[in-house]
Coordinates of C-alpha atoms in Angstrom, one line a residue:
M85 CA 131.4 93.0 68.7
A86 CA 128.0 92.1 67.2
S87 CA 125.0 93.1 69.1
T88 CA 121.3 92.2 69.0
T89 CA 118.8 95.0 69.8
R90 CA 116.3 94.0 72.4
P91 CA 112.6 95.0 72.5
A92 CA 111.8 98.2 74.5
P93 CA 112.1 97.2 78.2
T94 CA 109.8 97.6 81.1
V95 CA 112.0 98.6 84.1
G96 CA 110.9 98.5 87.7
F97 CA 112.5 100.8 90.3
D98 CA 112.5 100.6 94.1
L99 CA 111.8 103.9 95.8
D100 CA 113.6 104.5 99.1
M101 CA 117.3 104.9 98.6
T102 CA 117.0 103.9 94.9
L103 CA 115.1 106.9 93.5
I104 CA 114.8 109.1 96.6
D105 CA 116.7 109.9 99.7
S106 CA 113.9 109.7 102.2
R107 CA 116.1 109.6 105.3
P108 CA 115.5 113.2 106.4
G109 CA 111.8 112.9 106.0
I110 CA 111.5 109.5 107.6
R111 CA 113.7 110.7 110.5
A112 CA 111.4 113.7 111.0
C113 CA 108.3 111.4 110.9
Y114 CA 109.8 109.0 113.5
L115 CA 110.6 111.9 115.8
E116 CA 107.0 113.1 115.6
L117 CA 105.8 109.5 116.1
S118 CA 107.9 109.2 119.2
A119 CA 106.6 112.5 120.6
R120 CA 103.0 111.5 120.0
T121 CA 103.2 108.0 121.5
G122 CA 105.7 108.7 124.3
T123 CA 107.8 105.8 123.1
Y124 CA 111.5 106.3 122.3
V125 CA 112.4 105.6 118.7
D126 CA 116.1 106.0 117.6
A127 CA 115.3 107.8 114.4
D128 CA 118.9 108.0 113.4
L129 CA 119.3 104.3 113.6
A130 CA 116.0 103.5 111.9
V131 CA 116.9 105.5 108.8
T132 CA 120.1 103.4 108.3
R133 CA 118.0 100.3 107.6
L134 CA 115.3 101.4 105.2
G135 CA 113.9 98.9 102.8
P136 CA 111.8 96.3 104.8
P137 CA 108.2 96.9 105.7
L138 CA 107.4 99.6 108.3
A139 CA 106.1 96.9 110.8
E140 CA 109.5 95.3 111.0
E141 CA 111.1 98.5 112.1
L142 CA 108.3 99.4 114.5
A143 CA 108.7 95.9 116.2
N144 CA 112.0 97.2 117.5
W145 CA 110.3 99.9 119.5
F146 CA 106.7 98.9 120.2
P147 CA 104.9 95.8 121.7
A148 CA 103.4 93.5 119.0
G149 CA 99.9 94.4 120.0
E150 CA 100.5 98.1 119.3
I151 CA 102.2 97.9 116.0
E152 CA 99.2 98.0 113.7
A153 CA 97.8 101.1 115.4
V154 CA 101.2 102.8 115.5
A155 CA 101.7 102.0 111.8
D156 CA 98.4 103.7 111.0
L157 CA 99.4 106.8 112.9
Y158 CA 102.8 106.8 111.2
R159 CA 101.2 106.7 107.7
E160 CA 98.7 109.4 108.8
I161 CA 101.3 111.9 109.8
Y162 CA 103.8 110.9 107.1
P163 CA 102.7 113.5 104.5
A164 CA 103.1 116.4 106.8
Y165 CA 106.6 115.4 108.0
A166 CA 108.3 113.3 105.4
I167 CA 107.5 114.6 101.9
E168 CA 109.0 118.1 101.9
P169 CA 112.5 117.1 103.3
T170 CA 112.9 114.2 100.9
L171 CA 115.2 114.6 97.9
A172 CA 115.6 112.8 94.6
L173 CA 118.8 110.8 94.5
T174 CA 121.3 111.9 91.9
G175 CA 120.5 110.4 88.5
A176 CA 116.9 109.4 89.5
R177 CA 115.1 111.5 87.0
E178 CA 117.6 110.7 84.3
A179 CA 117.2 107.0 84.9
V180 CA 113.5 107.1 84.5
A181 CA 113.9 109.3 81.4
A182 CA 116.4 106.9 79.9
V183 CA 113.7 104.1 80.0
R184 CA 111.3 106.3 78.2
E185 CA 113.9 107.4 75.7
A186 CA 114.5 103.7 75.0
G187 CA 110.8 103.3 74.2
G188 CA 110.1 101.4 77.4
R189 CA 107.9 101.7 80.5
A190 CA 109.1 102.7 84.0
I191 CA 107.3 101.5 87.1
V192 CA 107.9 101.9 90.8
V193 CA 107.5 98.8 93.0
T194 CA 108.0 99.6 96.7
A195 CA 107.3 98.4 100.2
K196 CA 106.1 101.9 101.1
Y197 CA 102.4 102.7 101.6
E198 CA 101.3 103.4 98.1
P199 CA 99.6 106.8 98.6
N200 CA 102.7 108.1 100.3
A201 CA 105.0 106.8 97.6
K202 CA 102.9 108.6 95.0
L203 CA 103.1 111.8 97.1
H204 CA 106.9 111.6 97.0
L205 CA 107.1 111.1 93.3
A206 CA 104.6 113.9 92.5
H207 CA 106.5 116.3 94.8
L208 CA 109.8 115.5 93.1
G209 CA 108.4 115.5 89.6
I210 CA 109.2 111.9 88.9
E211 CA 106.5 110.4 86.7
P212 CA 106.6 106.6 86.3
D213 CA 104.0 104.7 84.3
A214 CA 102.7 102.9 87.4
V215 CA 103.3 102.9 91.1
I216 CA 102.7 99.7 93.2
G217 CA 103.2 99.9 97.0
G218 CA 103.1 97.6 99.9
L219 CA 105.3 94.9 98.4
W220 CA 108.6 93.6 99.9
A221 CA 111.3 91.3 98.7
E222 CA 109.8 88.2 96.9
Q223 CA 106.3 89.8 97.1
K224 CA 107.5 92.4 94.5
A225 CA 107.6 89.6 91.9
V226 CA 103.8 89.8 91.8
A227 CA 103.8 93.4 90.4
L228 CA 106.9 92.8 88.3
R229 CA 105.3 89.8 86.6
E230 CA 102.0 91.6 86.2
H231 CA 103.8 94.4 84.3
D232 CA 106.1 92.1 82.4
A233 CA 109.2 93.8 83.9
D234 CA 112.4 92.9 82.2
V235 CA 114.6 94.6 84.8
Y236 CA 114.2 95.6 88.5
V237 CA 116.5 98.2 90.0
G238 CA 116.9 98.4 93.8
D239 CA 119.4 99.1 96.6
H240 CA 118.6 96.3 99.0
V241 CA 119.2 92.5 99.0
G242 CA 115.4 92.2 99.3
D243 CA 115.1 94.0 95.9
V244 CA 117.5 91.4 94.4
R245 CA 115.4 88.6 95.8
G246 CA 112.3 90.3 94.3
A247 CA 113.9 90.6 90.9
R248 CA 115.0 87.0 90.9
A249 CA 111.6 85.7 92.0
A250 CA 110.1 87.5 89.0
D251 CA 112.8 86.2 86.6
A252 CA 113.8 89.8 85.9
L253 CA 117.3 91.0 85.6
S254 CA 118.5 92.4 88.9
V255 CA 120.3 95.7 88.7
A256 CA 121.5 96.9 92.1
V257 CA 122.7 100.3 93.1
A258 CA 124.9 100.7 96.1
S259 CA 123.1 103.9 97.3
G260 CA 121.3 102.3 100.3
P261 CA 122.0 100.2 103.3
C262 CA 123.6 97.3 101.4
D263 CA 127.0 97.7 99.9
A264 CA 128.2 96.4 96.6
D265 CA 129.6 93.1 98.0
E266 CA 126.3 92.3 99.8
L267 CA 124.3 93.0 96.6
R268 CA 126.6 90.7 94.5
A269 CA 126.5 88.0 97.2
A270 CA 122.7 88.2 97.1
G271 CA 122.7 87.4 93.4
A272 CA 122.5 90.8 91.7
D273 CA 123.2 90.5 88.0
V274 CA 124.7 94.0 87.8
V275 CA 125.9 96.3 90.5
L276 CA 126.2 100.0 89.8
A277 CA 127.6 102.6 92.2
D278 CA 124.5 104.8 91.7
L279 CA 121.9 105.7 89.2
T280 CA 124.2 108.1 87.3
R281 CA 125.6 104.9 85.7
F282 CA 122.1 103.6 84.7
P283 CA 121.5 105.3 81.4
A284 CA 124.8 104.0 79.9
W285 CA 124.0 100.5 81.3
L286 CA 120.5 100.6 79.8
A287 CA 121.8 101.7 76.4
A288 CA 124.2 98.8 76.4
Y289 CA 121.5 96.4 77.6
C290 CA 119.1 97.5 74.9
E291 CA 121.8 96.9 72.3
G292 CA 122.5 93.4 73.7
D293 CA 126.2 94.6 74.1
T294 CA 127.7 92.5 76.9
E295 CA 131.0 94.4 76.7
G296 CA 129.0 97.6 77.3
L297 CA 127.2 96.0 80.3
D298 CA 130.5 95.2 81.9
A299 CA 131.9 98.6 81.2
A300 CA 129.0 100.3 82.9
R301 CA 129.4 98.4 86.2
A302 CA 130.5 99.9 89.4

């Protein structure tokens, strides 16, 4: 099949449950938050629904008038409790490296507080070209457009919405709270089981090989 080589791409990646498994660290942070505030937070439940902004999760446990202050406390204690236990997901480093090897740029666009996102990436030795925090769902399109992203990779239906709002190709990985069927139903262009499939997918994408794209899917 004839293929047309594409220009080197700019690829955006989500952070939590796309590049990193932050569940152990976030669980530890919620337990400490609960201890400091005296308010019960089901940390095991909270880490099953990562993706949306922190305030949305805190609203399940704290009165509206307390959320801003509690969020500030959470972000303050986060480095001490959440960075060390967090691991890179399988294939994360290789996925970022694949973008570089293709001559492209890799950026991270996340709802997480940007300084804490940068701490995670530095701790794990993942070095994107740019990190933009504090953006969720369609808001992510602002950063994706600013950086001329061709592709956005994420694990949540909110990431699919962000990619589509930016007119970027949505590549979804079923490594987070949304399964493959949910991601497809949300409009993902490609759904991969995890990031280990991404380098092969990217190689096919760069070559304009639609058969290769299909073959790399989950």
